[in-house]
PDB file of C-alpha atoms in Angstrom:
ATOM      1  CA  UNK B   1      25.967 -65.025 -38.200  1.00  0.00           C
ATOM      2  CA  UNK B   2      25.996 -61.430 -36.326  1.00  0.00           C
ATOM      3  CA  UNK B   3      26.432 -59.962 -40.239  1.00  0.00           C
ATOM      4  CA  UNK B   4      23.686 -61.775 -41.346  1.00  0.00           C
ATOM      5  CA  UNK B   5      21.361 -60.944 -38.593  1.00  0.00           C
ATOM      6  CA  UNK B   6      22.497 -57.312 -39.110  1.00  0.00           C
ATOM      7  CA  UNK B   7      21.069 -57.306 -42.854  1.00  0.00           C
ATOM      8  CA  UNK B   8      18.350 -59.396 -41.897  1.00  0.00           C
ATOM      9  CA  UNK B   9      17.047 -56.919 -39.218  1.00  0.00           C
ATOM     10  CA  UNK B  10      17.761 -54.085 -41.784  1.00  0.00           C
ATOM     11  CA  UNK B  11      15.924 -55.424 -44.583  1.00  0.00           C
ATOM     12  CA  UNK B  12      12.589 -56.286 -42.032  1.00  0.00           C
ATOM     13  CA  UNK B  13      12.949 -52.265 -40.886  1.00  0.00           C
ATOM     14  CA  UNK B  14      12.523 -51.544 -44.411  1.00  0.00           C
ATOM     15  CA  UNK B  15       9.575 -53.185 -45.178  1.00  0.00           C
ATOM     16  CA  UNK B  16       8.078 -52.362 -41.623  1.00  0.00           C
ATOM     17  CA  UNK B  17       8.578 -48.879 -42.353  1.00  0.00           C
ATOM     18  CA  UNK B  18       7.172 -48.639 -45.767  1.00  0.00           C
ATOM     19  CA  UNK B  19       3.988 -50.569 -44.664  1.00  0.00           C
ATOM     20  CA  UNK B  20       3.437 -48.731 -41.326  1.00  0.00           C
ATOM     21  CA  UNK B  21       3.622 -45.212 -43.080  1.00  0.00           C
ATOM     22  CA  UNK B  22       1.277 -46.219 -46.082  1.00  0.00           C
ATOM     23  CA  UNK B  23      -1.328 -48.021 -43.838  1.00  0.00           C
ATOM     24  CA  UNK B  24      -1.429 -45.393 -41.457  1.00  0.00           C
ATOM     25  CA  UNK B  25      -1.949 -42.747 -44.124  1.00  0.00           C
ATOM     26  CA  UNK B  26      -4.583 -44.856 -45.546  1.00  0.00           C
ATOM     27  CA  UNK B  27      -6.307 -45.254 -42.433  1.00  0.00           C
ATOM     28  CA  UNK B  28      -5.807 -41.499 -41.501  1.00  0.00           C
ATOM     29  CA  UNK B  29      -7.568 -40.422 -44.912  1.00  0.00           C
ATOM     30  CA  UNK B  30      -9.932 -42.897 -45.478  1.00  0.00           C
ATOM     31  CA  UNK B  31     -13.662 -42.062 -45.311  1.00  0.00           C
ATOM     32  CA  UNK B  32     -16.152 -43.966 -43.686  1.00  0.00           C
ATOM     33  CA  UNK B  33     -19.136 -44.095 -41.020  1.00  0.00           C
ATOM     34  CA  UNK B  34     -18.865 -43.217 -37.591  1.00  0.00           C
ATOM     35  CA  UNK B  35     -15.980 -41.560 -35.658  1.00  0.00           C
ATOM     36  CA  UNK B  36     -12.425 -41.895 -36.696  1.00  0.00           C
ATOM     37  CA  UNK B  37      -9.721 -43.929 -34.456  1.00  0.00           C
ATOM     38  CA  UNK B  38      -8.197 -41.773 -31.886  1.00  0.00           C
ATOM     39  CA  UNK B  39      -4.421 -41.545 -32.454  1.00  0.00           C
ATOM     40  CA  UNK B  40      -3.384 -41.328 -28.797  1.00  0.00           C
ATOM     41  CA  UNK B  41      -5.727 -44.430 -28.289  1.00  0.00           C
ATOM     42  CA  UNK B  42      -3.710 -45.978 -30.920  1.00  0.00           C
ATOM     43  CA  UNK B  43      -0.097 -45.366 -29.322  1.00  0.00           C
ATOM     44  CA  UNK B  44      -1.512 -46.829 -26.207  1.00  0.00           C
ATOM     45  CA  UNK B  45      -2.644 -49.908 -27.966  1.00  0.00           C
ATOM     46  CA  UNK B  46       0.882 -50.352 -29.714  1.00  0.00           C
ATOM     47  CA  UNK B  47       2.553 -49.990 -26.434  1.00  0.00           C
ATOM     48  CA  UNK B  48       0.553 -52.743 -24.603  1.00  0.00           C
ATOM     49  CA  UNK B  49       0.732 -54.609 -27.459  1.00  0.00           C
ATOM     50  CA  UNK B  50       4.806 -54.531 -27.487  1.00  0.00           C
ATOM     51  CA  UNK B  51       4.876 -55.389 -23.728  1.00  0.00           C
ATOM     52  CA  UNK B  52       2.563 -58.593 -24.457  1.00  0.00           C
ATOM     53  CA  UNK B  53       5.105 -59.331 -27.109  1.00  0.00           C
ATOM     54  CA  UNK B  54       8.652 -58.831 -25.126  1.00  0.00           C
ATOM     55  CA  UNK B  55       7.022 -60.675 -22.128  1.00  0.00           C
ATOM     56  CA  UNK B  56       6.651 -63.589 -24.768  1.00  0.00           C
ATOM     57  CA  UNK B  57       9.927 -63.504 -26.162  1.00  0.00           C
ATOM     58  CA  UNK B  58      11.331 -63.456 -22.503  1.00  0.00           C
ATOM     59  CA  UNK B  59       9.047 -66.252 -21.599  1.00  0.00           C
ATOM     60  CA  UNK B  60      10.668 -68.099 -24.769  1.00  0.00           C
ATOM     61  CA  UNK B  61      14.398 -67.127 -23.710  1.00  0.00           C
ATOM     62  CA  UNK B  62      13.988 -68.848 -20.494  1.00  0.00           C
ATOM     63  CA  UNK B  63      12.319 -72.101 -21.659  1.00  0.00           C
ATOM     64  CA  UNK B  64       9.084 -70.974 -20.976  1.00  0.00           C
ATOM     65  CA  UNK B  65       9.455 -71.161 -17.216  1.00  0.00           C
ATOM     66  CA  UNK B  66       7.162 -69.119 -15.438  1.00  0.00           C
ATOM     67  CA  UNK B  67       9.642 -69.056 -12.429  1.00  0.00           C
ATOM     68  CA  UNK B  68      12.843 -67.798 -14.350  1.00  0.00           C
ATOM     69  CA  UNK B  69      10.380 -65.028 -15.849  1.00  0.00           C
ATOM     70  CA  UNK B  70       9.500 -63.988 -12.775  1.00  0.00           C
ATOM     71  CA  UNK B  71      12.952 -63.752 -11.191  1.00  0.00           C
ATOM     72  CA  UNK B  72      14.145 -61.947 -14.274  1.00  0.00           C
ATOM     73  CA  UNK B  73      11.357 -59.136 -13.751  1.00  0.00           C
ATOM     74  CA  UNK B  74      12.090 -58.706 -10.236  1.00  0.00           C
ATOM     75  CA  UNK B  75      15.769 -58.378 -10.735  1.00  0.00           C
ATOM     76  CA  UNK B  76      16.016 -56.326 -13.851  1.00  0.00           C
ATOM     77  CA  UNK B  77      12.935 -54.097 -13.106  1.00  0.00           C
ATOM     78  CA  UNK B  78      11.728 -53.846  -9.738  1.00  0.00           C
ATOM     79  CA  UNK B  79      14.627 -54.501  -7.714  1.00  0.00           C
ATOM     80  CA  UNK B  80      16.770 -51.979 -10.082  1.00  0.00           C
ATOM     81  CA  UNK B  81      14.729 -48.732  -9.889  1.00  0.00           C
ATOM     82  CA  UNK B  82      17.326 -46.262 -10.938  1.00  0.00           C
ATOM     83  CA  UNK B  83      18.420 -48.085 -14.043  1.00  0.00           C
ATOM     84  CA  UNK B  84      14.348 -48.542 -14.688  1.00  0.00           C
ATOM     85  CA  UNK B  85      13.966 -44.992 -14.232  1.00  0.00           C
ATOM     86  CA  UNK B  86      16.453 -43.971 -16.929  1.00  0.00           C
ATOM     87  CA  UNK B  87      14.346 -45.228 -19.803  1.00  0.00           C
ATOM     88  CA  UNK B  88      11.665 -42.913 -18.754  1.00  0.00           C
ATOM     89  CA  UNK B  89      13.220 -40.074 -20.587  1.00  0.00           C
ATOM     90  CA  UNK B  90      13.595 -41.571 -24.064  1.00  0.00           C
ATOM     91  CA  UNK B  91      10.239 -43.264 -23.641  1.00  0.00           C
ATOM     92  CA  UNK B  92       8.509 -39.896 -22.969  1.00  0.00           C
ATOM     93  CA  UNK B  93      10.039 -38.879 -26.069  1.00  0.00           C
ATOM     94  CA  UNK B  94       8.945 -42.057 -28.102  1.00  0.00           C
ATOM     95  CA  UNK B  95       5.603 -41.491 -26.736  1.00  0.00           C
ATOM     96  CA  UNK B  96       5.715 -37.863 -28.560  1.00  0.00           C
ATOM     97  CA  UNK B  97       7.098 -38.849 -31.506  1.00  0.00           C
ATOM     98  CA  UNK B  98       4.570 -41.866 -31.989  1.00  0.00           C
ATOM     99  CA  UNK B  99       1.772 -38.998 -31.876  1.00  0.00           C
ATOM    100  CA  UNK B 100       3.545 -36.942 -33.751  1.00  0.00           C
ATOM    101  CA  UNK B 101       3.677 -39.657 -36.684  1.00  0.00           C
ATOM    102  CA  UNK B 102      -0.546 -39.407 -36.379  1.00  0.00           C
ATOM    103  CA  UNK B 103      -0.350 -35.689 -36.649  1.00  0.00           C
ATOM    104  CA  UNK B 104       1.954 -35.848 -39.878  1.00  0.00           C
ATOM    105  CA  UNK B 105       0.598 -38.272 -42.153  1.00  0.00           C
ATOM    106  CA  UNK B 106      -2.831 -36.636 -41.405  1.00  0.00           C
ATOM    107  CA  UNK B 107      -1.505 -33.819 -43.148  1.00  0.00           C
ATOM    108  CA  UNK B 108       1.131 -34.832 -45.564  1.00  0.00           C
ATOM    109  CA  UNK B 109       1.299 -37.433 -48.102  1.00  0.00           C
ATOM    110  CA  UNK B 110       3.341 -40.453 -47.354  1.00  0.00           C
ATOM    111  CA  UNK B 111       6.144 -39.921 -49.806  1.00  0.00           C
ATOM    112  CA  UNK B 112       6.792 -36.286 -48.819  1.00  0.00           C
ATOM    113  CA  UNK B 113       6.626 -37.447 -45.163  1.00  0.00           C
ATOM    114  CA  UNK B 114       9.302 -40.490 -45.936  1.00  0.00           C
ATOM    115  CA  UNK B 115      11.704 -38.249 -47.456  1.00  0.00           C
ATOM    116  CA  UNK B 116      11.273 -35.413 -44.794  1.00  0.00           C
ATOM    117  CA  UNK B 117      11.618 -37.613 -42.183  1.00  0.00           C
ATOM    118  CA  UNK B 118      14.928 -38.756 -42.990  1.00  0.00           C
ATOM    119  CA  UNK B 119      16.024 -35.651 -41.448  1.00  0.00           C
ATOM    120  CA  UNK B 120      16.599 -37.871 -38.332  1.00  0.00           C
ATOM    121  CA  UNK B 121      19.461 -39.517 -39.769  1.00  0.00           C
ATOM    122  CA  UNK B 122      21.053 -35.805 -39.321  1.00  0.00           C
ATOM    123  CA  UNK B 123      19.964 -35.581 -36.083  1.00  0.00           C
ATOM    124  CA  UNK B 124      20.973 -38.913 -35.002  1.00  0.00           C
ATOM    125  CA  UNK B 125      24.410 -38.518 -36.450  1.00  0.00           C
ATOM    126  CA  UNK B 126      24.634 -34.841 -34.817  1.00  0.00           C
ATOM    127  CA  UNK B 127      23.690 -36.752 -31.416  1.00  0.00           C
ATOM    128  CA  UNK B 128      25.874 -39.667 -31.941  1.00  0.00           C
ATOM    129  CA  UNK B 129      28.991 -37.744 -32.271  1.00  0.00           C
ATOM    130  CA  UNK B 130      28.326 -35.815 -29.159  1.00  0.00           C
ATOM    131  CA  UNK B 131      26.640 -38.221 -27.295  1.00  0.00           C
ATOM    132  CA  UNK B 132      28.672 -41.148 -27.912  1.00  0.00           C
ATOM    133  CA  UNK B 133      31.741 -39.796 -29.062  1.00  0.00           C
ATOM    134  CA  UNK B 134      31.822 -41.531 -32.623  1.00  0.00           C
ATOM    135  CA  UNK B 135      33.797 -40.274 -35.438  1.00  0.00           C
ATOM    136  CA  UNK B 136      31.889 -39.858 -38.895  1.00  0.00           C
ATOM    137  CA  UNK B 137      34.545 -39.862 -41.909  1.00  0.00           C
ATOM    138  CA  UNK B 138      34.646 -37.376 -44.850  1.00  0.00           C
ATOM    139  CA  UNK B 139      32.352 -39.618 -46.915  1.00  0.00           C
ATOM    140  CA  UNK B 140      29.301 -39.713 -43.981  1.00  0.00           C
ATOM    141  CA  UNK B 141      29.747 -35.891 -43.770  1.00  0.00           C
ATOM    142  CA  UNK B 142      29.363 -35.449 -47.436  1.00  0.00           C
ATOM    143  CA  UNK B 143      26.357 -37.840 -47.484  1.00  0.00           C
ATOM    144  CA  UNK B 144      24.936 -35.690 -44.637  1.00  0.00           C
ATOM    145  CA  UNK B 145      25.079 -32.666 -46.760  1.00  0.00           C
ATOM    146  CA  UNK B 146      23.681 -34.195 -49.448  1.00  0.00           C
ATOM    147  CA  UNK B 147      20.619 -35.689 -47.626  1.00  0.00           C
ATOM    148  CA  UNK B 148      19.854 -31.978 -46.482  1.00  0.00           C
ATOM    149  CA  UNK B 149      19.922 -30.701 -49.669  1.00  0.00           C
ATOM    150  CA  UNK B 150      17.642 -33.599 -50.901  1.00  0.00           C
ATOM    151  CA  UNK B 151      14.850 -32.940 -48.195  1.00  0.00           C
ATOM    152  CA  UNK B 152      15.391 -29.407 -48.939  1.00  0.00           C
ATOM    153  CA  UNK B 153      14.088 -30.093 -52.365  1.00  0.00           C
ATOM    154  CA  UNK B 154      11.505 -32.142 -51.479  1.00  0.00           C
ATOM    155  CA  UNK B 155       9.949 -29.470 -49.352  1.00  0.00           C
ATOM    156  CA  UNK B 156      10.430 -27.009 -52.241  1.00  0.00           C
ATOM    157  CA  UNK B 157       6.984 -25.033 -52.899  1.00  0.00           C
ATOM    158  CA  UNK B 158       5.588 -25.990 -56.445  1.00  0.00           C
ATOM    159  CA  UNK B 159       2.553 -24.803 -57.648  1.00  0.00           C
ATOM    160  CA  UNK B 160      -0.296 -27.626 -58.044  1.00  0.00           C
ATOM    161  CA  UNK B 161      -1.017 -28.627 -61.640  1.00  0.00           C
ATOM    162  CA  UNK B 162      -3.729 -31.240 -60.580  1.00  0.00           C
ATOM    163  CA  UNK B 163      -7.115 -30.837 -62.375  1.00  0.00           C
ATOM    164  CA  UNK B 164     -10.472 -29.880 -60.820  1.00  0.00           C
ATOM    165  CA  UNK B 165     -10.991 -33.484 -59.452  1.00  0.00           C
ATOM    166  CA  UNK B 166      -7.370 -33.278 -57.156  1.00  0.00           C
ATOM    167  CA  UNK B 167      -7.548 -32.222 -53.519  1.00  0.00           C
ATOM    168  CA  UNK B 168      -4.175 -30.618 -52.535  1.00  0.00           C
ATOM    169  CA  UNK B 169      -3.632 -30.363 -48.828  1.00  0.00           C
ATOM    170  CA  UNK B 170      -3.870 -26.733 -47.843  1.00  0.00           C
ATOM    171  CA  UNK B 171      -0.829 -24.704 -46.720  1.00  0.00           C
ATOM    172  CA  UNK B 172      -1.771 -24.623 -43.361  1.00  0.00           C
ATOM    173  CA  UNK B 173      -1.967 -28.045 -42.762  1.00  0.00           C
ATOM    174  CA  UNK B 174       1.103 -28.751 -44.920  1.00  0.00           C
ATOM    175  CA  UNK B 175       2.785 -26.460 -42.441  1.00  0.00           C
ATOM    176  CA  UNK B 176       1.422 -28.811 -39.700  1.00  0.00           C
ATOM    177  CA  UNK B 177       2.394 -31.703 -40.698  1.00  0.00           C
ATOM    178  CA  UNK B 178       6.122 -30.464 -41.594  1.00  0.00           C
ATOM    179  CA  UNK B 179       6.483 -28.749 -38.114  1.00  0.00           C
ATOM    180  CA  UNK B 180       5.453 -32.296 -36.766  1.00  0.00           C
ATOM    181  CA  UNK B 181       7.821 -34.247 -38.761  1.00  0.00           C
ATOM    182  CA  UNK B 182      10.662 -31.661 -37.877  1.00  0.00           C
ATOM    183  CA  UNK B 183       9.900 -32.077 -33.715  1.00  0.00           C
ATOM    184  CA  UNK B 184       9.922 -35.880 -34.314  1.00  0.00           C
ATOM    185  CA  UNK B 185      13.043 -36.142 -36.407  1.00  0.00           C
ATOM    186  CA  UNK B 186      14.860 -34.013 -33.059  1.00  0.00           C
ATOM    187  CA  UNK B 187      12.926 -36.297 -30.876  1.00  0.00           C
ATOM    188  CA  UNK B 188      13.930 -39.603 -32.649  1.00  0.00           C
ATOM    189  CA  UNK B 189      17.872 -38.534 -32.733  1.00  0.00           C
ATOM    190  CA  UNK B 190      18.086 -37.630 -29.042  1.00  0.00           C
ATOM    191  CA  UNK B 191      16.032 -40.739 -28.127  1.00  0.00           C
ATOM    192  CA  UNK B 192      17.579 -43.138 -30.514  1.00  0.00           C
ATOM    193  CA  UNK B 193      21.183 -42.559 -29.312  1.00  0.00           C
ATOM    194  CA  UNK B 194      19.924 -42.284 -25.722  1.00  0.00           C
ATOM    195  CA  UNK B 195      18.452 -46.000 -25.924  1.00  0.00           C
ATOM    196  CA  UNK B 196      21.634 -47.169 -27.969  1.00  0.00           C
ATOM    197  CA  UNK B 197      23.844 -45.872 -25.100  1.00  0.00           C
ATOM    198  CA  UNK B 198      22.092 -47.552 -22.588  1.00  0.00           C
ATOM    199  CA  UNK B 199      21.559 -50.886 -24.745  1.00  0.00           C
ATOM    200  CA  UNK B 200      25.545 -51.043 -25.032  1.00  0.00           C
ATOM    201  CA  UNK B 201      26.532 -49.758 -21.765  1.00  0.00           C
ATOM    202  CA  UNK B 202      24.907 -52.794 -19.974  1.00  0.00           C
ATOM    203  CA  UNK B 203      24.496 -56.161 -20.996  1.00  0.00           C
ATOM    204  CA  UNK B 204      20.687 -56.611 -19.986  1.00  0.00           C
ATOM    205  CA  UNK B 205      18.244 -58.385 -22.315  1.00  0.00           C
ATOM    206  CA  UNK B 206      16.923 -55.802 -25.444  1.00  0.00           C
ATOM    207  CA  UNK B 207      13.543 -57.570 -24.472  1.00  0.00           C
ATOM    208  CA  UNK B 208      13.540 -56.553 -20.854  1.00  0.00           C
ATOM    209  CA  UNK B 209      14.502 -52.869 -22.075  1.00  0.00           C
ATOM    210  CA  UNK B 210      11.586 -52.547 -24.120  1.00  0.00           C
ATOM    211  CA  UNK B 211       9.268 -53.838 -21.272  1.00  0.00           C
ATOM    212  CA  UNK B 212      10.788 -51.031 -19.296  1.00  0.00           C
ATOM    213  CA  UNK B 213      10.408 -48.465 -22.414  1.00  0.00           C
ATOM    214  CA  UNK B 214       6.888 -50.083 -22.926  1.00  0.00           C
ATOM    215  CA  UNK B 215       5.872 -49.502 -19.016  1.00  0.00           C
ATOM    216  CA  UNK B 216       6.622 -45.857 -19.045  1.00  0.00           C
ATOM    217  CA  UNK B 217       5.107 -45.365 -22.654  1.00  0.00           C
ATOM    218  CA  UNK B 218       2.087 -46.929 -21.910  1.00  0.00           C
ATOM    219  CA  UNK B 219       1.678 -44.171 -18.686  1.00  0.00           C
ATOM    220  CA  UNK B 220       2.536 -41.732 -20.966  1.00  0.00           C
ATOM    221  CA  UNK B 221       0.261 -42.541 -23.734  1.00  0.00           C
ATOM    222  CA  UNK B 222      -2.599 -43.012 -21.216  1.00  0.00           C
ATOM    223  CA  UNK B 223      -1.819 -39.365 -19.778  1.00  0.00           C
ATOM    224  CA  UNK B 224      -2.020 -38.127 -23.386  1.00  0.00           C
ATOM    225  CA  UNK B 225      -5.174 -39.980 -24.253  1.00  0.00           C
ATOM    226  CA  UNK B 226      -7.038 -38.514 -20.939  1.00  0.00           C
ATOM    227  CA  UNK B 227      -5.670 -35.139 -21.456  1.00  0.00           C
ATOM    228  CA  UNK B 228      -6.098 -34.560 -25.395  1.00  0.00           C
ATOM    229  CA  UNK B 229      -8.960 -36.689 -26.200  1.00  0.00           C
ATOM    230  CA  UNK B 230     -10.915 -37.260 -22.571  1.00  0.00           C
ATOM    231  CA  UNK B 231     -13.769 -36.008 -23.926  1.00  0.00           C
ATOM    232  CA  UNK B 232     -14.268 -37.752 -26.842  1.00  0.00           C
ATOM    233  CA  UNK B 233     -13.483 -40.848 -24.894  1.00  0.00           C
ATOM    234  CA  UNK B 234     -16.176 -40.282 -22.675  1.00  0.00           C
ATOM    235  CA  UNK B 235     -18.262 -39.856 -25.316  1.00  0.00           C
ATOM    236  CA  UNK B 236     -17.426 -42.709 -27.631  1.00  0.00           C
ATOM    237  CA  UNK B 237     -15.060 -44.960 -25.662  1.00  0.00           C
ATOM    238  CA  UNK B 238     -11.196 -45.602 -26.072  1.00  0.00           C
ATOM    239  CA  UNK B 239     -11.672 -48.102 -29.060  1.00  0.00           C
ATOM    240  CA  UNK B 240     -13.902 -45.833 -30.767  1.00  0.00           C
ATOM    241  CA  UNK B 241     -13.738 -46.200 -34.660  1.00  0.00           C
ATOM    242  CA  UNK B 242     -11.725 -49.213 -34.386  1.00  0.00           C
ATOM    243  CA  UNK B 243     -11.425 -51.633 -37.439  1.00  0.00           C
ATOM    244  CA  UNK B 244      -8.941 -54.304 -39.020  1.00  0.00           C
ATOM    245  CA  UNK B 245      -7.161 -51.423 -40.712  1.00  0.00           C
ATOM    246  CA  UNK B 246      -6.270 -49.692 -37.281  1.00  0.00           C
ATOM    247  CA  UNK B 247      -5.459 -52.986 -35.472  1.00  0.00           C
ATOM    248  CA  UNK B 248      -3.011 -53.637 -38.738  1.00  0.00           C
ATOM    249  CA  UNK B 249      -1.311 -50.017 -38.178  1.00  0.00           C
ATOM    250  CA  UNK B 250      -1.229 -50.878 -34.025  1.00  0.00           C
ATOM    251  CA  UNK B 251       0.504 -54.218 -34.731  1.00  0.00           C
ATOM    252  CA  UNK B 252       3.117 -52.711 -37.341  1.00  0.00           C
ATOM    253  CA  UNK B 253       3.911 -50.027 -34.606  1.00  0.00           C
ATOM    254  CA  UNK B 254       4.720 -52.253 -31.858  1.00  0.00           C
ATOM    255  CA  UNK B 255       6.640 -54.327 -34.056  1.00  0.00           C
ATOM    256  CA  UNK B 256       8.565 -51.366 -35.200  1.00  0.00           C
ATOM    257  CA  UNK B 257       9.994 -50.650 -31.763  1.00  0.00           C
ATOM    258  CA  UNK B 258      11.054 -54.166 -31.361  1.00  0.00           C
ATOM    259  CA  UNK B 259      12.936 -53.961 -34.890  1.00  0.00           C
ATOM    260  CA  UNK B 260      14.042 -51.075 -34.311  1.00  0.00           C
ATOM    261  CA  UNK B 261      15.519 -52.289 -30.754  1.00  0.00           C
ATOM    262  CA  UNK B 262      17.008 -55.361 -32.671  1.00  0.00           C
ATOM    263  CA  UNK B 263      18.974 -53.090 -35.332  1.00  0.00           C
ATOM    264  CA  UNK B 264      20.209 -50.811 -32.839  1.00  0.00           C
ATOM    265  CA  UNK B 265      21.879 -54.400 -30.983  1.00  0.00           C
ATOM    266  CA  UNK B 266      23.059 -55.576 -34.168  1.00  0.00           C
ATOM    267  CA  UNK B 267      23.975 -52.361 -36.184  1.00  0.00           C
ATOM    268  CA  UNK B 268      23.966 -48.970 -35.019  1.00  0.00           C
ATOM    269  CA  UNK B 269      21.649 -46.131 -35.319  1.00  0.00           C
ATOM    270  CA  UNK B 270      22.522 -43.877 -38.083  1.00  0.00           C
ATOM    271  CA  UNK B 271      22.944 -47.213 -40.247  1.00  0.00           C
ATOM    272  CA  UNK B 272      19.319 -47.685 -39.336  1.00  0.00           C
ATOM    273  CA  UNK B 273      18.437 -44.502 -40.333  1.00  0.00           C
ATOM    274  CA  UNK B 274      19.901 -44.766 -43.886  1.00  0.00           C
ATOM    275  CA  UNK B 275      18.159 -48.498 -44.668  1.00  0.00           C
ATOM    276  CA  UNK B 276      14.800 -46.777 -43.620  1.00  0.00           C
ATOM    277  CA  UNK B 277      15.545 -44.298 -46.326  1.00  0.00           C
ATOM    278  CA  UNK B 278      15.253 -46.948 -48.720  1.00  0.00           C
ATOM    279  CA  UNK B 279      11.360 -47.270 -48.018  1.00  0.00           C
ATOM    280  CA  UNK B 280      11.040 -43.683 -49.921  1.00  0.00           C
ATOM    281  CA  UNK B 281      11.255 -45.710 -53.244  1.00  0.00           C
ATOM    282  CA  UNK B 282       8.365 -48.201 -52.216  1.00  0.00           C
ATOM    283  CA  UNK B 283       6.610 -45.337 -50.368  1.00  0.00           C
ATOM    284  CA  UNK B 284       6.435 -43.264 -53.598  1.00  0.00           C
ATOM    285  CA  UNK B 285       5.183 -45.744 -55.847  1.00  0.00           C
ATOM    286  CA  UNK B 286       2.663 -46.852 -53.716  1.00  0.00           C
ATOM    287  CA  UNK B 287       1.440 -43.540 -52.748  1.00  0.00           C
ATOM    288  CA  UNK B 288       1.304 -42.369 -56.640  1.00  0.00           C
ATOM    289  CA  UNK B 289      -0.457 -45.474 -57.679  1.00  0.00           C
ATOM    290  CA  UNK B 290      -2.702 -46.952 -54.830  1.00  0.00           C
ATOM    291  CA  UNK B 291      -3.421 -44.046 -52.618  1.00  0.00           C
ATOM    292  CA  UNK B 292      -3.359 -41.485 -55.216  1.00  0.00           C
ATOM    293  CA  UNK B 293      -2.551 -38.775 -52.840  1.00  0.00           C
ATOM    294  CA  UNK B 294       0.664 -37.809 -54.542  1.00  0.00           C
ATOM    295  CA  UNK B 295       1.531 -36.068 -57.739  1.00  0.00           C
ATOM    296  CA  UNK B 296       5.298 -36.051 -57.872  1.00  0.00           C
ATOM    297  CA  UNK B 297       7.445 -33.193 -59.681  1.00  0.00           C
ATOM    298  CA  UNK B 298      10.695 -33.176 -60.780  1.00  0.00           C
ATOM    299  CA  UNK B 299      11.950 -31.456 -57.935  1.00  0.00           C
ATOM    300  CA  UNK B 300      10.578 -34.250 -55.772  1.00  0.00           C
ATOM    301  CA  UNK B 301      12.216 -37.124 -57.811  1.00  0.00           C
ATOM    302  CA  UNK B 302      15.657 -34.604 -57.803  1.00  0.00           C
ATOM    303  CA  UNK B 303      15.199 -34.608 -53.923  1.00  0.00           C
ATOM    304  CA  UNK B 304      14.415 -38.127 -53.641  1.00  0.00           C
ATOM    305  CA  UNK B 305      17.377 -39.458 -55.848  1.00  0.00           C
ATOM    306  CA  UNK B 306      19.471 -37.399 -53.498  1.00  0.00           C
ATOM    307  CA  UNK B 307      18.550 -38.772 -50.255  1.00  0.00           C
ATOM    308  CA  UNK B 308      18.864 -42.336 -51.926  1.00  0.00           C
ATOM    309  CA  UNK B 309      22.377 -41.451 -53.140  1.00  0.00           C
ATOM    310  CA  UNK B 310      23.205 -40.325 -49.618  1.00  0.00           C
ATOM    311  CA  UNK B 311      22.402 -43.554 -48.404  1.00  0.00           C
ATOM    312  CA  UNK B 312      24.844 -45.376 -50.415  1.00  0.00           C
ATOM    313  CA  UNK B 313      27.419 -43.052 -49.992  1.00  0.00           C
ATOM    314  CA  UNK B 314      27.348 -43.820 -46.009  1.00  0.00           C
ATOM    315  CA  UNK B 315      26.961 -47.428 -46.981  1.00  0.00           C
ATOM    316  CA  UNK B 316      30.527 -47.218 -49.004  1.00  0.00           C
ATOM    317  CA  UNK B 317      31.788 -45.219 -46.224  1.00  0.00           C
ATOM    318  CA  UNK B 318      30.998 -48.274 -43.867  1.00  0.00           C
ATOM    319  CA  UNK B 319      32.806 -50.913 -46.738  1.00  0.00           C
ATOM    320  CA  UNK B 320      36.030 -51.141 -45.233  1.00  0.00           C
ATOM    321  CA  UNK B 321      38.373 -54.495 -45.770  1.00  0.00           C
ATOM    322  CA  UNK B 322      38.470 -56.202 -42.370  1.00  0.00           C
ATOM    323  CA  UNK B 323      41.090 -58.493 -40.820  1.00  0.00           C
ATOM    324  CA  UNK B 324      40.260 -61.589 -39.966  1.00  0.00           C
ATOM    325  CA  UNK B 325      41.416 -62.564 -36.815  1.00  0.00           C
ATOM    326  CA  UNK B 326      39.576 -65.844 -36.538  1.00  0.00           C
ATOM    327  CA  UNK B 327      42.705 -67.352 -38.572  1.00  0.00           C
ATOM    328  CA  UNK B 328      46.144 -67.591 -36.472  1.00  0.00           C
TER     329      UNK B 328
END
């Protein structure tokens, strides 16, 4: 059952990641009337939705008892301030990472973003070794080397061969996007492993942990809204530029946090990262055929194939014959 849950949660994560990246890219480049929605506001909305969803899940776990819900929240959050404060670090980093996601996808096409963002597999692996004491096998280290080579090829500069109707990104905006992705990769690796360490050291519900994460994320996110977009908020409000597509992006981002938490619970962070890389194929196809903002080159395809090959190489390492202890 646990094995089935692991692969179901990984499959859902691939679909969620692909749809989030594509809808976010589309929403940030779509030309429309009025002001564009504020990325910082969308991050806060996603945190609020995540908290409400987790409260409902805890409520469900305790047979819809208001008294039981109140007791859990008091015992696990209010009466354990030091345990709750531990989550301020990953929460702040996740908030930064979520804002960087919008910056990156405003400056990079979905396919390039997806492949480059897989560098978080390397950072996660390194943090897992240093913080959790994990041991990686030969195939895993080799897969990380192949992964880096693939990402380097994807970022290899190529001359645009597009016609006059194409609108390639400027070198400046491309650099901003790449820097945003690189910072997000390091923050994702550290925060993910730190959160995994906390989850596996305690028996606390993953939903309660996400409520704690969300509360800090809400505070950090609101600070970001008023520091970076305070003037625009005063002019047009927090929800300026929101439409059905914006709310879809918010819902997908909120869902992503919960799916990742489930994946960490049933699998591990490195496997989570490699499963996410499978969404590269979907992102590339849809970015080319639907968004039409991506002109693939042979170098990109070579790099993407290397990243996907690294995915399966890590998976091969994990498939060892298990001893069945259930039969005695």
